[in-house]
Amino acid sequence: MIAVKNIEKTYNVDGVETQALRGVSFEIQKGEFVAIMGPSGSGKSTLLHVMGFLDRPTAGSYVVLQKRMEELSDDQLAFFRNKEMGFVFQSFNLLSRSSVFENVELPLLYSDVPHGRRRHLVEEAVRAVGLEEKLWVEAGRLSGGQQQRVAIARALVNDPGIIFADEPTGNLDSQSGAQVMSILKTLNKNGKTVILVTHETYTSEFARRLIKLLDGKIEYDGPIMHQRNSSEEFFK
């Protein structure tokens, strides 16, 4: 489903070059739940941006669902990203004065989904995260955990095959974090490919595979040794 081959990324700021990724290679199969970990500056956020079509690599090849990144224009990347990828960010990125419905509907406004079908898709996505009673509440009036669940619903509304979650529990208390991770695990059980970027070991344990980065290179790529089986274990 995903093939990352010898990816390199170099940033040039005021004439100073910084190499964030140094020849990273791996594959991810459909339906995997993969956690990407590493200390600050290891390259994990840069890797997420490349994999999510948010940034282009300096060198190497990236293929997702048989689409080669280097062969697509920026407009084609944006269309493909909106259709096939969902994103959940640490800071939620919601419109605080807009309702839950309006926030979740946003990706559909940039898609070819008929207007008459949008309400059904929004309600279905909101129901999947257990917030149907909050459908017309302003996002800014919700708790942090509820806002992150709205963000997950927004990521789901186009029924993408891949969910990218960037530190999704970073701004949450342990109980809200457990709920968010439980939802992501359920989505994975239902067939979604989930790619989680985190610095928290207990969060990564919800995944089944770990890719660990250090100084822009893969230090470890293998199974999670202590996988979380339920949200209750999140508190231990």
Short mmCIF file of C-alpha atoms in Angstrom, two decimals:
data_model
loop_
_atom_site.label_atom_id
_atom_site.label_comp_id
_atom_site.label_asym_id
_atom_site.label_seq_id
_atom_site.Cartn_x
_atom_site.Cartn_y
_atom_site.Cartn_z
CA MET A 1 0.00 0.00 0.00
CA ILE A 2 2.84 2.38 0.92
CA ALA A 3 6.46 2.20 -0.24
CA VAL A 4 9.08 4.64 1.05
CA LYS A 5 12.41 4.17 -0.73
CA ASN A 6 15.63 5.99 0.19
CA ILE A 7 13.78 9.16 1.19
CA GLU A 8 15.96 12.16 2.01
CA LYS A 9 14.84 15.61 3.10
CA THR A 10 17.13 18.60 3.47
CA TYR A 11 16.01 22.03 4.65
CA ASN A 12 17.90 25.17 3.76
CA VAL A 13 17.35 28.06 6.17
CA ASP A 14 19.40 31.23 5.62
CA GLY A 15 22.03 29.23 3.77
CA VAL A 16 22.32 26.58 6.49
CA GLU A 17 21.41 23.05 5.40
CA THR A 18 19.82 20.59 7.82
CA GLN A 19 19.29 16.99 6.75
CA ALA A 20 16.09 15.79 8.45
CA LEU A 21 15.82 12.40 6.69
CA ARG A 22 18.76 10.29 5.56
CA GLY A 23 17.82 7.43 3.24
CA VAL A 24 14.69 6.13 4.96
CA SER A 25 13.09 3.00 3.44
CA PHE A 26 10.16 0.79 4.47
CA GLU A 27 6.80 -0.55 3.29
CA ILE A 28 3.40 -0.51 4.99
CA GLN A 29 0.68 -2.99 4.07
CA LYS A 30 -3.03 -2.27 3.97
CA GLY A 31 -4.62 -2.55 7.43
CA GLU A 32 -1.45 -2.08 9.47
CA PHE A 33 -1.30 0.05 12.63
CA VAL A 34 2.20 1.59 12.69
CA ALA A 35 3.69 3.89 15.32
CA ILE A 36 6.56 6.19 14.33
CA MET A 37 8.67 7.29 17.30
CA GLY A 38 11.86 9.19 17.95
CA PRO A 39 13.29 12.04 20.00
CA SER A 40 12.87 15.69 19.00
CA GLY A 41 14.77 16.30 15.78
CA SER A 42 14.75 12.64 14.75
CA GLY A 43 12.77 13.34 11.57
CA LYS A 44 9.42 11.79 12.51
CA SER A 45 7.34 14.89 11.78
CA THR A 46 9.17 15.45 8.49
CA LEU A 47 8.48 11.85 7.53
CA LEU A 48 4.79 12.29 8.34
CA HIS A 49 4.62 15.40 6.17
CA VAL A 50 6.17 13.55 3.24
CA MET A 51 3.92 10.51 3.66
CA GLY A 52 0.84 12.72 3.95
CA PHE A 53 1.65 14.62 0.72
CA LEU A 54 2.20 17.79 2.79
CA ASP A 55 5.83 18.14 1.70
CA ARG A 56 8.05 16.73 -1.02
CA PRO A 57 11.30 14.86 -0.33
CA THR A 58 14.64 16.13 -1.57
CA ALA A 59 15.51 12.68 -2.94
CA GLY A 60 14.08 9.18 -3.03
CA SER A 61 10.76 7.67 -4.08
CA TYR A 62 7.37 7.59 -2.37
CA VAL A 63 4.53 5.44 -3.73
CA VAL A 64 1.09 5.18 -2.11
CA LEU A 65 -1.82 3.26 -3.61
CA GLN A 66 0.19 2.96 -6.84
CA LYS A 67 0.59 6.74 -7.08
CA ARG A 68 4.14 8.00 -7.39
CA MET A 69 4.52 11.32 -5.59
CA GLU A 70 7.11 12.68 -8.01
CA GLU A 71 4.71 12.21 -10.95
CA LEU A 72 1.86 14.26 -9.43
CA SER A 73 1.33 18.03 -9.54
CA ASP A 74 0.56 19.96 -6.35
CA ASP A 75 -3.13 20.09 -7.32
CA GLN A 76 -3.19 16.33 -7.94
CA LEU A 77 -1.49 15.74 -4.58
CA ALA A 78 -4.11 17.89 -2.82
CA PHE A 79 -7.01 16.04 -4.48
CA PHE A 80 -5.53 12.62 -3.71
CA ARG A 81 -4.73 13.63 -0.12
CA ASN A 82 -8.29 14.81 0.50
CA LYS A 83 -9.78 11.64 -0.96
CA GLU A 84 -7.50 8.92 0.37
CA MET A 85 -5.96 10.34 3.58
CA GLY A 86 -7.36 11.57 6.88
CA PHE A 87 -5.37 13.65 9.38
CA VAL A 88 -5.62 14.04 13.16
CA PHE A 89 -3.35 16.66 14.73
CA GLN A 90 -2.31 17.39 18.31
CA SER A 91 -3.81 20.89 18.17
CA PHE A 92 -7.18 19.68 16.74
CA ASN A 93 -7.22 22.44 14.04
CA LEU A 94 -10.96 23.02 14.37
CA LEU A 95 -12.95 26.17 13.65
CA SER A 96 -13.96 27.02 17.21
CA ARG A 97 -17.02 29.12 16.29
CA SER A 98 -18.35 26.58 13.80
CA SER A 99 -20.51 23.62 14.78
CA VAL A 100 -19.33 20.04 14.94
CA PHE A 101 -21.29 19.41 11.74
CA GLU A 102 -19.60 22.28 9.91
CA ASN A 103 -16.12 21.19 11.00
CA VAL A 104 -16.62 17.59 9.96
CA GLU A 105 -18.16 18.65 6.64
CA LEU A 106 -15.09 20.68 5.58
CA PRO A 107 -13.26 17.92 3.60
CA LEU A 108 -16.47 17.23 1.66
CA LEU A 109 -16.56 20.84 0.42
CA TYR A 110 -13.37 20.12 -1.55
CA SER A 111 -14.50 16.76 -2.92
CA ASP A 112 -16.84 15.52 -5.62
CA VAL A 113 -19.39 14.19 -3.09
CA PRO A 114 -22.91 15.36 -4.07
CA HIS A 115 -24.40 18.00 -1.78
CA GLY A 116 -27.37 15.79 -0.93
CA ARG A 117 -25.15 13.04 0.46
CA ARG A 118 -22.96 15.22 2.67
CA ARG A 119 -25.29 15.32 5.68
CA HIS A 120 -25.50 11.53 5.81
CA LEU A 121 -21.72 11.16 5.66
CA VAL A 122 -21.16 13.79 8.36
CA GLU A 123 -23.72 12.23 10.70
CA GLU A 124 -22.19 8.79 10.11
CA ALA A 125 -18.67 10.02 10.92
CA VAL A 126 -19.83 11.87 14.05
CA ARG A 127 -21.73 8.79 15.21
CA ALA A 128 -18.55 6.71 14.79
CA VAL A 129 -16.84 8.81 17.49
CA GLY A 130 -19.87 8.92 19.78
CA LEU A 131 -20.70 12.62 19.50
CA GLU A 132 -24.01 12.59 17.65
CA GLU A 133 -25.67 14.57 20.46
CA LYS A 134 -23.13 17.38 19.90
CA LEU A 135 -23.74 17.73 16.17
CA TRP A 136 -24.80 21.41 16.27
CA VAL A 137 -22.67 22.53 19.23
CA GLU A 138 -19.84 24.99 18.52
CA ALA A 139 -16.51 23.15 18.54
CA GLY A 140 -15.01 25.71 20.92
CA ARG A 141 -17.52 24.73 23.61
CA LEU A 142 -16.35 21.11 23.72
CA SER A 143 -13.74 19.56 25.98
CA GLY A 144 -10.30 18.75 24.58
CA GLY A 145 -11.14 15.07 24.27
CA GLN A 146 -14.38 15.82 22.47
CA GLN A 147 -12.60 18.20 20.10
CA GLN A 148 -10.10 15.53 19.20
CA ARG A 149 -12.95 13.12 18.51
CA VAL A 150 -14.45 15.74 16.19
CA ALA A 151 -11.07 15.90 14.44
CA ILE A 152 -11.16 12.12 14.00
CA ALA A 153 -14.69 12.35 12.56
CA ARG A 154 -13.43 15.00 10.12
CA ALA A 155 -10.58 12.67 9.13
CA LEU A 156 -13.10 9.86 8.52
CA VAL A 157 -15.79 11.69 6.59
CA ASN A 158 -14.32 11.01 3.13
CA ASP A 159 -13.81 7.33 4.06
CA PRO A 160 -10.03 7.43 3.44
CA GLY A 161 -7.97 4.27 3.51
CA ILE A 162 -5.17 5.86 5.56
CA ILE A 163 -5.40 7.78 8.85
CA PHE A 164 -2.37 9.85 9.92
CA ALA A 165 -2.41 10.78 13.62
CA ASP A 166 0.26 13.27 14.73
CA GLU A 167 0.61 13.24 18.55
CA PRO A 168 -3.20 12.87 18.89
CA THR A 169 -3.13 12.60 22.70
CA GLY A 170 -0.49 15.29 23.30
CA ASN A 171 -2.97 17.90 24.60
CA LEU A 172 -5.30 15.50 26.42
CA ASP A 173 -5.64 14.07 29.91
CA SER A 174 -5.17 10.32 30.31
CA GLN A 175 -8.89 9.45 30.16
CA SER A 176 -9.52 11.49 27.01
CA GLY A 177 -6.33 10.11 25.50
CA ALA A 178 -7.52 6.58 26.17
CA GLN A 179 -10.80 7.28 24.38
CA VAL A 180 -9.00 8.69 21.34
CA MET A 181 -6.59 5.77 21.13
CA SER A 182 -9.45 3.29 21.56
CA ILE A 183 -11.24 4.91 18.59
CA LEU A 184 -8.09 4.71 16.45
CA LYS A 185 -7.65 1.06 17.36
CA THR A 186 -11.27 0.30 16.45
CA LEU A 187 -10.82 2.06 13.10
CA ASN A 188 -7.78 -0.13 12.46
CA LYS A 189 -9.77 -3.27 13.33
CA ASN A 190 -12.36 -2.12 10.80
CA GLY A 191 -9.77 -2.01 8.04
CA LYS A 192 -8.21 1.46 8.17
CA THR A 193 -4.45 1.77 7.89
CA VAL A 194 -3.36 3.91 10.86
CA ILE A 195 0.00 5.68 11.03
CA LEU A 196 0.67 7.23 14.42
CA VAL A 197 3.46 9.70 15.21
CA THR A 198 4.11 9.89 18.94
CA HIS A 199 6.81 10.39 21.55
CA GLU A 200 4.79 8.50 24.19
CA THR A 201 5.64 4.83 24.67
CA TYR A 202 2.27 3.93 26.19
CA THR A 203 0.48 5.49 23.20
CA SER A 204 2.64 3.62 20.70
CA GLU A 205 1.70 0.34 22.38
CA PHE A 206 -1.75 0.55 20.79
CA ALA A 207 -0.02 -0.08 17.44
CA ARG A 208 1.26 -3.42 16.20
CA ARG A 209 4.48 -2.22 14.57
CA LEU A 210 7.07 0.35 15.59
CA ILE A 211 9.36 2.39 13.35
CA LYS A 212 11.90 4.23 15.49
CA LEU A 213 13.92 7.10 14.05
CA LEU A 214 17.18 8.61 15.24
CA ASP A 215 19.02 11.42 13.46
CA GLY A 216 16.94 10.95 10.32
CA LYS A 217 17.58 7.21 10.02
CA ILE A 218 15.60 4.12 11.00
CA GLU A 219 16.96 2.72 14.25
CA TYR A 220 14.32 -0.02 14.65
CA ASP A 221 11.50 -1.43 12.53
CA GLY A 222 9.62 -4.33 14.04
CA PRO A 223 6.74 -5.50 16.23
CA ILE A 224 5.54 -3.70 19.34
CA MET A 225 6.69 -5.76 22.30
CA HIS A 226 3.93 -4.77 24.74
CA GLN A 227 0.73 -4.10 22.83
CA ARG A 228 -2.22 -2.48 24.58
CA ASN A 229 -5.30 -4.68 24.38
CA SER A 230 -7.83 -2.27 25.88
CA SER A 231 -8.20 1.38 26.80
CA GLU A 232 -8.26 0.40 30.48
CA GLU A 233 -4.59 -0.54 30.29
CA PHE A 234 -3.86 3.04 29.24
CA PHE A 235 -4.06 4.05 32.89
CA LYS A 236 -1.61 1.44 34.19
#
